[in-house]
XYZ file of C-alpha atoms in Angstrom:
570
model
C 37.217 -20.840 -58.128
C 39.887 -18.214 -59.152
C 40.588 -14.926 -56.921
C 39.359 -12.728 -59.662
C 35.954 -14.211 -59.583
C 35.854 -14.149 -56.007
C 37.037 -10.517 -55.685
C 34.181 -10.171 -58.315
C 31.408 -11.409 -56.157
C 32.606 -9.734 -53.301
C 32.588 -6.275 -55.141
C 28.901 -7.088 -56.364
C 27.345 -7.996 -52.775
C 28.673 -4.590 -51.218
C 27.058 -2.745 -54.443
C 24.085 -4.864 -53.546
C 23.913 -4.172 -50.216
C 24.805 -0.250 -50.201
C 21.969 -0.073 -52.926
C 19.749 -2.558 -50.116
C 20.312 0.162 -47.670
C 19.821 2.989 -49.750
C 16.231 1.798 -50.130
C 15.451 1.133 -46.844
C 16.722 4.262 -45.745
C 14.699 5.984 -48.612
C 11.560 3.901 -47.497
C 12.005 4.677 -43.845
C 12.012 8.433 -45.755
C 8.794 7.763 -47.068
C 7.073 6.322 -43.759
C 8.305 9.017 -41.798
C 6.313 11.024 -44.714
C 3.667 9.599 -44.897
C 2.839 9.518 -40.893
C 3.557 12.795 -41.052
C 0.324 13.319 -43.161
C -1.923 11.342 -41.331
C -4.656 13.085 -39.449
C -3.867 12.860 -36.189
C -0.157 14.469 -36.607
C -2.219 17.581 -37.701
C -3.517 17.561 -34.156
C -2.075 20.963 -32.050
C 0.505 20.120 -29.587
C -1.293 20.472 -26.516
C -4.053 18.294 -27.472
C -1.604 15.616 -28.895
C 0.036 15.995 -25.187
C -3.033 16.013 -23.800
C -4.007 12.282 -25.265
C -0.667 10.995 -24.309
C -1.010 11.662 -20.602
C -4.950 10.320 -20.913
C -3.178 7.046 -21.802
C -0.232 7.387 -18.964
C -3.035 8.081 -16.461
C -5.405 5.293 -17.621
C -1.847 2.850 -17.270
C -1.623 4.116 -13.812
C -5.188 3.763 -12.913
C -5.487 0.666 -13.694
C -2.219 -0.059 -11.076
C -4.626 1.242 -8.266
C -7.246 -0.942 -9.377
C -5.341 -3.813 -9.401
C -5.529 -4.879 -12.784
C -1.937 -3.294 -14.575
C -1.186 -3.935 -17.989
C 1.424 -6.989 -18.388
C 5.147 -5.912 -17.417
C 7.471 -4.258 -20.295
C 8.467 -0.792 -21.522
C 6.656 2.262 -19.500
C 3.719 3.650 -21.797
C 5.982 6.738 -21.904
C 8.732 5.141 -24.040
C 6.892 3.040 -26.108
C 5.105 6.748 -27.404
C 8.378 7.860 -28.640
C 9.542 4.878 -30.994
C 6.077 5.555 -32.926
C 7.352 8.440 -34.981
C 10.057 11.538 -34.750
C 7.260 13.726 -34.167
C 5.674 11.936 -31.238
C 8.992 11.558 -29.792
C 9.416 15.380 -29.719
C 6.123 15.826 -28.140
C 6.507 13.107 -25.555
C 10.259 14.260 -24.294
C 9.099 17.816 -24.147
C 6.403 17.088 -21.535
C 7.377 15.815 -18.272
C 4.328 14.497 -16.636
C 4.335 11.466 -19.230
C 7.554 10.160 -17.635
C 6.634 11.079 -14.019
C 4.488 7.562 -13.592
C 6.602 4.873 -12.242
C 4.618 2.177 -12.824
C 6.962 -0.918 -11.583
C 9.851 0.555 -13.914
C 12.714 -1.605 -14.038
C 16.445 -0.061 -12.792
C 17.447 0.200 -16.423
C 14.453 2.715 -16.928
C 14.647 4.684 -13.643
C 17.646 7.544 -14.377
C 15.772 8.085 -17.912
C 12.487 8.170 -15.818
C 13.711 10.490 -13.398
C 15.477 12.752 -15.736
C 12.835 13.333 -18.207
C 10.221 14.083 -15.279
C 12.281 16.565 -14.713
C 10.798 18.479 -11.199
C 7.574 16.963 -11.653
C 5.747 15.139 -8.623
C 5.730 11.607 -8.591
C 3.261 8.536 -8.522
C 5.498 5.634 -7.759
C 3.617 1.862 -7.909
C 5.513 -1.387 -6.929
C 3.056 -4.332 -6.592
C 5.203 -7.248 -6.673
C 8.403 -7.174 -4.600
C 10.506 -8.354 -7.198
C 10.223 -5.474 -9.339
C 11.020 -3.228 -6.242
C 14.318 -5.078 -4.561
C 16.959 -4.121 -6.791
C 15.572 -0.621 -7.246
C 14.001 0.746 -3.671
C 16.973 2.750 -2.717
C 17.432 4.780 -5.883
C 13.335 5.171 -5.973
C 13.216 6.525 -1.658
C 15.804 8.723 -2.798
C 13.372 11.114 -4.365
C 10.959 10.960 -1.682
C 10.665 14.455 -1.497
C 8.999 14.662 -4.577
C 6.614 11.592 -4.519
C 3.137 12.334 -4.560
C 1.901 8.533 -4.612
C 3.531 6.068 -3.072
C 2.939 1.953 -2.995
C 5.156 -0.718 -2.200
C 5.042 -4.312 -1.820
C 8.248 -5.506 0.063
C 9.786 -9.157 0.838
C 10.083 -9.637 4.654
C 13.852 -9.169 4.557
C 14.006 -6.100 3.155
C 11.319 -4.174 5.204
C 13.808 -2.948 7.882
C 15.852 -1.242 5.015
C 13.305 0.035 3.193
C 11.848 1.812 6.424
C 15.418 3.295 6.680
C 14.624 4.923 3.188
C 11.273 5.865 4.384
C 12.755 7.897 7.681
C 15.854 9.246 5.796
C 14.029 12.118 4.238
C 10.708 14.315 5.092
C 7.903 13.421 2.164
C 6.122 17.455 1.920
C 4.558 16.237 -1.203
C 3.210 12.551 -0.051
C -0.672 12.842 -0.301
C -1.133 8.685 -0.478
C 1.114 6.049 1.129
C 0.418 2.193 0.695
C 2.442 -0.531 1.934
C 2.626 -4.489 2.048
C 4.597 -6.861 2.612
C 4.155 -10.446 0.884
C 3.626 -13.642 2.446
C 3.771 -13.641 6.707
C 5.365 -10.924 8.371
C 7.115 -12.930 11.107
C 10.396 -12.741 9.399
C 12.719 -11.950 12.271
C 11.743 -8.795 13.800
C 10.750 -6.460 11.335
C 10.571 -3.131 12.298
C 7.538 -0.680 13.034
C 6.083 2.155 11.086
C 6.097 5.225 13.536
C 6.549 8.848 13.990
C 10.270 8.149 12.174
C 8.954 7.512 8.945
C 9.387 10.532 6.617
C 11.406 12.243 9.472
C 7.333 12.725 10.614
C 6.704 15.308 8.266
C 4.211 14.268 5.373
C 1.262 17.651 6.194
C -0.285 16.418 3.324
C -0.605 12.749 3.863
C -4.584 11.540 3.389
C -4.534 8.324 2.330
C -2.771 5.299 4.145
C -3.369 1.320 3.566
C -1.200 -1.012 5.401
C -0.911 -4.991 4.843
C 1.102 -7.571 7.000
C 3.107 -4.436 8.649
C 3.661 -3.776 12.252
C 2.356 -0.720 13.049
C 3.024 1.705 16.214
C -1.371 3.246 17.068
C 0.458 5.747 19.486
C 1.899 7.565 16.243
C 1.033 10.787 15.102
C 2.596 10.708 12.282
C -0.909 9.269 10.589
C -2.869 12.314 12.410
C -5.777 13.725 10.006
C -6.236 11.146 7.738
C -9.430 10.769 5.244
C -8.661 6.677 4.399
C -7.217 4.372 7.013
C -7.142 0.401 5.980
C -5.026 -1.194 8.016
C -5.339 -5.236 7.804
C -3.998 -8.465 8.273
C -1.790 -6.861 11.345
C 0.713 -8.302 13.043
C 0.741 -10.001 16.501
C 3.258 -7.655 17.884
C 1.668 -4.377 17.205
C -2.046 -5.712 17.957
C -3.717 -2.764 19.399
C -5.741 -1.978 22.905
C -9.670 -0.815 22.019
C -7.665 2.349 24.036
C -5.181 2.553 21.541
C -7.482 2.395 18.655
C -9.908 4.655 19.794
C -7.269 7.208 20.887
C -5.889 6.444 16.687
C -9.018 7.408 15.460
C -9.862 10.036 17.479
C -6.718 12.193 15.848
C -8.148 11.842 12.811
C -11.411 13.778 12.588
C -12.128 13.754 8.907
C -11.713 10.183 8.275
C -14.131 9.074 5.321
C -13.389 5.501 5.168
C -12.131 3.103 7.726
C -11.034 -0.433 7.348
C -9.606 -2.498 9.893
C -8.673 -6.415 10.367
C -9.780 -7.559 13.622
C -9.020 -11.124 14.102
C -7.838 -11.471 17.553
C -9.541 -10.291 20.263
C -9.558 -6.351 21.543
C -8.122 -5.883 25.133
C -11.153 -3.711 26.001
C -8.775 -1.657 28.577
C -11.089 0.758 28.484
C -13.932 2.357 29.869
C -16.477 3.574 27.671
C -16.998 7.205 28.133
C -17.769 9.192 24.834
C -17.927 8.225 21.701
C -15.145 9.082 18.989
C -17.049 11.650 16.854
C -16.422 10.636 13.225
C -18.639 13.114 11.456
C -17.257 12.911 8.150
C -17.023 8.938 7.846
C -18.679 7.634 4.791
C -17.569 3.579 5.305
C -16.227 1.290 7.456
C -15.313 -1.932 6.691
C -14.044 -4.651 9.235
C -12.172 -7.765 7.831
C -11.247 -11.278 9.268
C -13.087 -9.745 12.438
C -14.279 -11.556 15.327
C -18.091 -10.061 16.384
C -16.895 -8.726 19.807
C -14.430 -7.024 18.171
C -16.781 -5.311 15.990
C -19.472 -5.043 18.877
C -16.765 -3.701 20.717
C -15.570 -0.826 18.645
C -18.724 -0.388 17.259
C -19.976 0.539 20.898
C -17.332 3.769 21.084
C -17.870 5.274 17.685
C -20.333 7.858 16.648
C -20.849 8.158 12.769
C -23.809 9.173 10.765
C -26.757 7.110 9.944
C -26.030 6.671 6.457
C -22.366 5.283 6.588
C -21.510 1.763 4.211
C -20.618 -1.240 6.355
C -19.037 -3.657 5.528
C -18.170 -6.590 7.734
C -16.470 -9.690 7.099
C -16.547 -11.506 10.387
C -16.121 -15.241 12.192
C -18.721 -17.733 12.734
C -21.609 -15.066 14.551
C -22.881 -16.025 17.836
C -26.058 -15.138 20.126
C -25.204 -11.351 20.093
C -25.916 -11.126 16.624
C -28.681 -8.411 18.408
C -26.089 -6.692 20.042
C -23.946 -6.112 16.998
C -27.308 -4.250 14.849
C -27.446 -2.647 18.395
C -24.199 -0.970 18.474
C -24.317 -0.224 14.671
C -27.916 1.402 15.214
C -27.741 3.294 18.132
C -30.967 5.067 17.767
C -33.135 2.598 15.462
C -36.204 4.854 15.838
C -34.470 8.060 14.756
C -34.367 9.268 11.134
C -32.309 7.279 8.522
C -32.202 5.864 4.489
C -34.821 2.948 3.828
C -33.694 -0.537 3.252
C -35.541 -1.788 -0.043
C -33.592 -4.758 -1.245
C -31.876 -7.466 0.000
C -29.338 -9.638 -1.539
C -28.262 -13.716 0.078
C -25.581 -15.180 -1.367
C -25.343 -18.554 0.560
C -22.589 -21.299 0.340
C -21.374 -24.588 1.950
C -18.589 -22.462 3.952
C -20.071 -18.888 3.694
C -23.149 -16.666 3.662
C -23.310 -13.165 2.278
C -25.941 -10.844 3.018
C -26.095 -7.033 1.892
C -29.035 -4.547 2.535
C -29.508 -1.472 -0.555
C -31.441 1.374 -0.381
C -32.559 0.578 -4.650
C -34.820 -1.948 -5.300
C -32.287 -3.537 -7.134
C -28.451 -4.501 -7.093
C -26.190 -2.615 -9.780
C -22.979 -5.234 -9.437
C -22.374 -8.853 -8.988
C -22.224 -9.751 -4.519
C -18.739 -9.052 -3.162
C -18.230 -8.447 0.495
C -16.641 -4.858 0.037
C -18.936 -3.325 -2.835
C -18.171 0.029 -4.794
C -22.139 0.128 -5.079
C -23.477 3.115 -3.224
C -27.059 1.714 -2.773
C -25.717 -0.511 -0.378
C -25.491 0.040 3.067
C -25.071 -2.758 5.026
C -22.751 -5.942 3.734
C -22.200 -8.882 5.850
C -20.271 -12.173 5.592
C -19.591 -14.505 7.962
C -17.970 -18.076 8.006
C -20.769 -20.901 8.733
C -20.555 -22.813 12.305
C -22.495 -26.300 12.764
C -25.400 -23.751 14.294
C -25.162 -21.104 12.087
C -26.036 -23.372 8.964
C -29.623 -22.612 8.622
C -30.554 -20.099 5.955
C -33.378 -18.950 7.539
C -30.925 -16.683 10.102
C -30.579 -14.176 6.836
C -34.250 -13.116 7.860
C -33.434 -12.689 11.241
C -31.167 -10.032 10.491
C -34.291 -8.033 8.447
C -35.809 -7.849 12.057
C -32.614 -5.765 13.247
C -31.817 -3.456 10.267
C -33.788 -0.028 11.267
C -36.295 1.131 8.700
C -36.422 -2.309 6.601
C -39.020 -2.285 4.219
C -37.522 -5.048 1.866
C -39.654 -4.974 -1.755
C -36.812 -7.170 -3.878
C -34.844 -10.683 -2.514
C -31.727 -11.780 -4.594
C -31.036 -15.357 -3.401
C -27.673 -16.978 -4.967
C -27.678 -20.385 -3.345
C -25.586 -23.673 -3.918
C -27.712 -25.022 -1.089
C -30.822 -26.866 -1.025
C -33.366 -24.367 0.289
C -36.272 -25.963 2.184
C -39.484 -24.551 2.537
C -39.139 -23.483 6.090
C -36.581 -20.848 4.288
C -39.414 -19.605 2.329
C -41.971 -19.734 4.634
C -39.871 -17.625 7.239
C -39.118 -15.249 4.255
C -42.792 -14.773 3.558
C -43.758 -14.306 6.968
C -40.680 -11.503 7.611
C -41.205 -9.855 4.535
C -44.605 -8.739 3.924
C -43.637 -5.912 1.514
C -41.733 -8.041 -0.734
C -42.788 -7.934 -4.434
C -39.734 -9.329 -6.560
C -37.891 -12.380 -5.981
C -34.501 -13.182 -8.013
C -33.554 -16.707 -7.624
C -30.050 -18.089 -9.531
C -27.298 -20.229 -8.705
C -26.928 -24.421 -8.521
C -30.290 -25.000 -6.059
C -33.915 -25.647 -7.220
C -36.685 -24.233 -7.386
C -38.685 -26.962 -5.647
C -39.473 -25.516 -2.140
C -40.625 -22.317 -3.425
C -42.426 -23.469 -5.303
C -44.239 -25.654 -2.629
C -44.256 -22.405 -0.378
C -46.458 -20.597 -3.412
C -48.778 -23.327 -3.805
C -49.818 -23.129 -0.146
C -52.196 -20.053 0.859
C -55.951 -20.360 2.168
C -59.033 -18.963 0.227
C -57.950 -15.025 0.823
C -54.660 -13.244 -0.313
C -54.056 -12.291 2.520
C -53.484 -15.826 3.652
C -50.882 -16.542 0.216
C -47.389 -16.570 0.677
C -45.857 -13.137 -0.428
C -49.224 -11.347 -0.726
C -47.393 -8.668 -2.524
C -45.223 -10.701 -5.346
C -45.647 -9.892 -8.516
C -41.965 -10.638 -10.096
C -40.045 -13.722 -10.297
C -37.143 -14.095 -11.735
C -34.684 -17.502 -12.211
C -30.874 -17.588 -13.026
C -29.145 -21.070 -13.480
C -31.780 -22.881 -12.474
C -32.809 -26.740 -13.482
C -36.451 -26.856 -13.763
C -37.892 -30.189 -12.755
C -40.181 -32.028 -14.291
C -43.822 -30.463 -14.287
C -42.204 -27.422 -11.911
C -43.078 -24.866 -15.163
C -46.661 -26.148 -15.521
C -46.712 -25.524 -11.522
C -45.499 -22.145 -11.920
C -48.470 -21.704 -14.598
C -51.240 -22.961 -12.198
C -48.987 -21.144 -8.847
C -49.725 -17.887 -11.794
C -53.436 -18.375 -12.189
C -54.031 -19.216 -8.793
C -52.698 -16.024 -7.677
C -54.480 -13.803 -10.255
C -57.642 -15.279 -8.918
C -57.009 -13.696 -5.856
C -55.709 -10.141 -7.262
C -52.133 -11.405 -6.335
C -50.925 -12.357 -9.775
C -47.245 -12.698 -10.916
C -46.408 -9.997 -13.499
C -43.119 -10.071 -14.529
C -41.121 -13.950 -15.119
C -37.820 -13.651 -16.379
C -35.788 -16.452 -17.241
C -32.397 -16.950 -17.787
C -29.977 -19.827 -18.546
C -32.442 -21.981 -16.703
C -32.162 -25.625 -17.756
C -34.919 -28.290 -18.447
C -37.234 -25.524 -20.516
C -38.253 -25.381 -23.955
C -40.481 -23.345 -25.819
C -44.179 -25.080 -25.732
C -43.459 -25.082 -21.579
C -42.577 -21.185 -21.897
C -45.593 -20.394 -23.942
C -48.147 -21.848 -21.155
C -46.740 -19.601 -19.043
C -47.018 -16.264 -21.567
C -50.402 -17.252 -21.483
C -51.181 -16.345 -17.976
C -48.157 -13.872 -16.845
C -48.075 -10.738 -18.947
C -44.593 -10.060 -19.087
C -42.640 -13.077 -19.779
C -38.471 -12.578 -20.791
C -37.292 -16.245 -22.175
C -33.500 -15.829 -23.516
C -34.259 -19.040 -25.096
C -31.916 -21.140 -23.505
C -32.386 -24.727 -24.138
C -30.492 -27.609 -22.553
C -31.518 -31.119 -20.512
C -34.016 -31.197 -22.168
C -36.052 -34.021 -22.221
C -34.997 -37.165 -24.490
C -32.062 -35.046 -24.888
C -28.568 -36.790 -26.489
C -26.998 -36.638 -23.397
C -24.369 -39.282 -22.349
C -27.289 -41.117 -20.445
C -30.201 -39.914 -22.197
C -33.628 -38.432 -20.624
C -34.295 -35.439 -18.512
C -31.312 -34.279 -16.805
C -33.327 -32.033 -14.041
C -32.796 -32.680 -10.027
C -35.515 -34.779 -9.343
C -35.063 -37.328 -12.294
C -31.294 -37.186 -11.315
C -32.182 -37.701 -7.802
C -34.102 -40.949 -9.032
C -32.147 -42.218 -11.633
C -29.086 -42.713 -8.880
C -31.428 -44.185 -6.391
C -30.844 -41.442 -3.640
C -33.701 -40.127 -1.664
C -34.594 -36.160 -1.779
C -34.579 -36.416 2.090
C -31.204 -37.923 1.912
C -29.905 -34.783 0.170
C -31.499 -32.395 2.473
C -29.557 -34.409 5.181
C -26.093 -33.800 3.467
C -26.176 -30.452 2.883
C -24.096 -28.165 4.689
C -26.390 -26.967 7.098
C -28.379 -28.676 10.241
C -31.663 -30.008 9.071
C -33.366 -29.672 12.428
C -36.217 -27.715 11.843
C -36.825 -27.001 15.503
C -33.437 -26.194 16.656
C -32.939 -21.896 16.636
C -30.088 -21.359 18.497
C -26.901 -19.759 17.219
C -23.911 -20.027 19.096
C -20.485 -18.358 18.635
C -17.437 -20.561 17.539
């Protein structure tokens, strides 16, 4: 190929491509244009500013919840490659870039210099995000409003450093963690040096896997305290956390992890007056502990507790003691009670409602409950039937609605003590992986008056998850007009995801319960196309593999001796 036809085809592509960038430039014109004239850049300034920083806050809020979006650019900057306009907006208002939401180093001097003055919330979750960056971050300390780190081991001691180099006037919430076990070397403590012990308007304080000095003041007048997971070496005296709480008047919620024991170096004179509390919740705590500090508080009647403690022993009535110090005096009624049982754990929370608003979890947001205890499950503490001895305890108890969750196999005595403890009750909710087979027995029993029926005051059942075994629905029908005979009859049936149903069984029982709420769900059926074929309920399983029903009972994970009551503590 000659050099004039090459020059030629070089000449032609750079025409080509200065026309290829003419366009593009003239269509980026025409974008820019045409956003321009969409609705929404009509919008006034301050309500255009006022949508941005919804969506910066709702980024940020979801950080404290503990759900953040996935890691990349801050909300901030990705508003300002939308369009010139939005970029204008966004740079002119400094609250969008005062949210350091685990902002990498690159980010932080644009971060900090477009937030101009502004306070700052400052959120580091993981540690990684925080190592390279803490130092340049503590530097503004005195204008950080919101403050939560999570820290490696090794780099506590510095970090404190940071912490103590400068006062924190602004700092209204301080969190800190550090990951994995805090026995790295010897870490240092948080104490009176941290912000040079000035932080007046410091409320808010959660500590994880720190060492932390109780003779500080520097944590005086706090509304939240949750300090957990502590660490051997700054393990306090019951003297050293009563005198802790005592400087802080207007705490509102308290939680604490108590695992080892309290040196109870103390005598119990009065109680530490915490008017204001509105929850306390104790976690990985051993029942003495909580017996213990429950003994030298004084809180109003209606505080949410929460308590997440070790295998509970005989002074399981000393424990609703210390809680309710004056059981006969005025306070909300219990209405509802919820059991979530399993092979390692039971659950049980007591509500003021007559029903639950959220799914069980041992520390709930939902106000209508008041009481919320776990506990781990000891070779004596394996027998369901101790969930009714706690009714007995809880002050003003008049339980109407039962939500049982169970992957154990219930037997009838669990029923039976249920019945006889709860006279009042009216609804029963029954889901998870067990069977309905001993209530079922425990409804079928009763003499010739209702007064002599199990749960002479049911008149709402409802199943989650269940298998129905064979027959069990035509026993619930006859269990129905059995009842009705008596003026006891069974309402309300709702049934949901149950297995082992199918329409002709649900429509025998429409026939004799007025409100009945099917969602229709079909499956093991009968002469289903399962892998093996036939009904795929317990009993028939139970059966088909040869193993006795007893045999079951007897491998559960709880002691099947129906005649042994004592509880003992691990």
């Amino acid at each position: 190929m000659g050099s004039g036809v090459i020059e030629h085809c070089d000449t032609t592509r750079a025409h080509v491509d200065k026309d290829i960038a003419a366009l593009a430039e003239s269509l980026r014109g025409y974008r820019s244009r045409r956003i321009s004239l969409s609705y929404i850049s009509w919008l006034p300034l301050e309500i255009l500013t006022t949508i941005f920083t919804y969506i910066v806050e709702e980024d940020t809020f979801k950080s404290h919840t503990g759900t953040p979006r996935p890691n990349g650019a801050p909300i901030s900057m990705i508003i300002t490659h939308v369009c010139r306009h939005w970029r204008q907006v966004a740079l002119e208002c400094p609250t969008l870039w005062a949210s350091l939401n685990c902002v990498s180093a690159d980010c932080l001097d644009m971060m900090l210099e477009r937030s101009k003055k502004i306070a700052l919330v400052v959120i580091y979750r993981s540690p990684g995000s925080l190592r390279k960056c803490f130092q340049q971050i503590l530097s503004q300390l005195p204008r950080i409003k919101f403050l939560q780190l999570c820290s490696y081991p090794w780099d506590v001691n510095r970090i404190l450093d940071c912490l103590s180099s400068q006062p924190a006037p602004l700092l209204q919430s301080f969190k800190f963690s550090v990951a994995g076990k805090s026995n790295y070397r010897v870490m240092g403590s948080i104490s009176d040096a941290v912000f040079q012990g000035r932080a007046p308007l410091l409320r808010s304080v959660e500590l994880m896997e720190c060492t932390f000095s109780w003779t500080s003041c520097i944590f005086s007048g706090l509304r939240t305290l949750d300090v957990r997971r502590i660490g051997s070496a700054s393990y306090p005296t019951l003297s050293q956390l009563l005198s802790t709480l005592r400087r802080m008047p207007e705490l509102e919620q308290l939680t604490l992890g108590l695992s080892s024991r309290i040196s109870e170096d103390t005598e119990l004179s009065d109680r530490v007056p915490l008017t204001q509390l509105k929850s306390i919740a104790l976690d990985a705590c051993t029942l003495r502990n909580a017996v213990s500090l429950f003994s030298c508080l004084a809180f109003p009647v209606d505080v949410k507790i929460a308590l997440n403690l070790a295998p509970i022993g005989s002074c399981l009535s000393d424990l609703f003691s210390a809680m309710h110090k004056d059981p006969d005096g005025s306070g909300p009624i219990i209405r509802s009670m919820r059991a979530s049982l399993s092979y390692h754990t039971f659950g049980v929370q007591f509500g003021t409602s007559t029903a639950f608003k959220s799914k069980y979890s041992w520390d709930p947001h939902n106000d209508d409950i008041l009481l919320s205890i776990q506990f781990k499950c000891s070779s004596s503490t394996r027998k369901p039937p101790i969930i009714f001895d706690m009714c007995q305890m809880v002050p003003h108890c008049q339980i109407q609605s039962l939500f049982v969750t169970s992957s154990l196999v219930l037997r009838e005595n669990f029923w039976r003590v249920g019945s006889t403890d709860l006279p009042e009750l009216e609804n029963i909710q029954l889901s998870g992986t067990c069977n309905m087979r001993s209530l079922i027995a425990v409804l079928q029993s009763g003499g010739t008056q209702s007064s002599d029926m199990a749960y002479p005051s049911l008149h709402a059942l409802e199943f989650e998850n269940i298998d129905f075994g064979c027959g069990e629905a035509e026993e619930l029908q006859d269990i129905a007009i059995m009842r009705a005979g008596h003026g006891v009859g069974i309402h309300e049936l709702r049934l949901v995801k149950c297995r082992n149903l199918v329409d002709d069984r649900v429509q025998f029982l429409k026939e004799v319960v007025t409100d009945v709420d099917w969602d229709g769900h079909e499956e093991g059926l009968v002469g289903g196309s399962g892998s093996g074929g036939g009904c795929l309920c317990h009993i028939c399983r139970d059966e088909s593999s040869g193993e006795d029903y007893m045999q079951a009972l007897l491998h559960s994970d709880y002691d099947y001796d129906p005649d042994s009551d004592a509880y003992s503590e691990d």
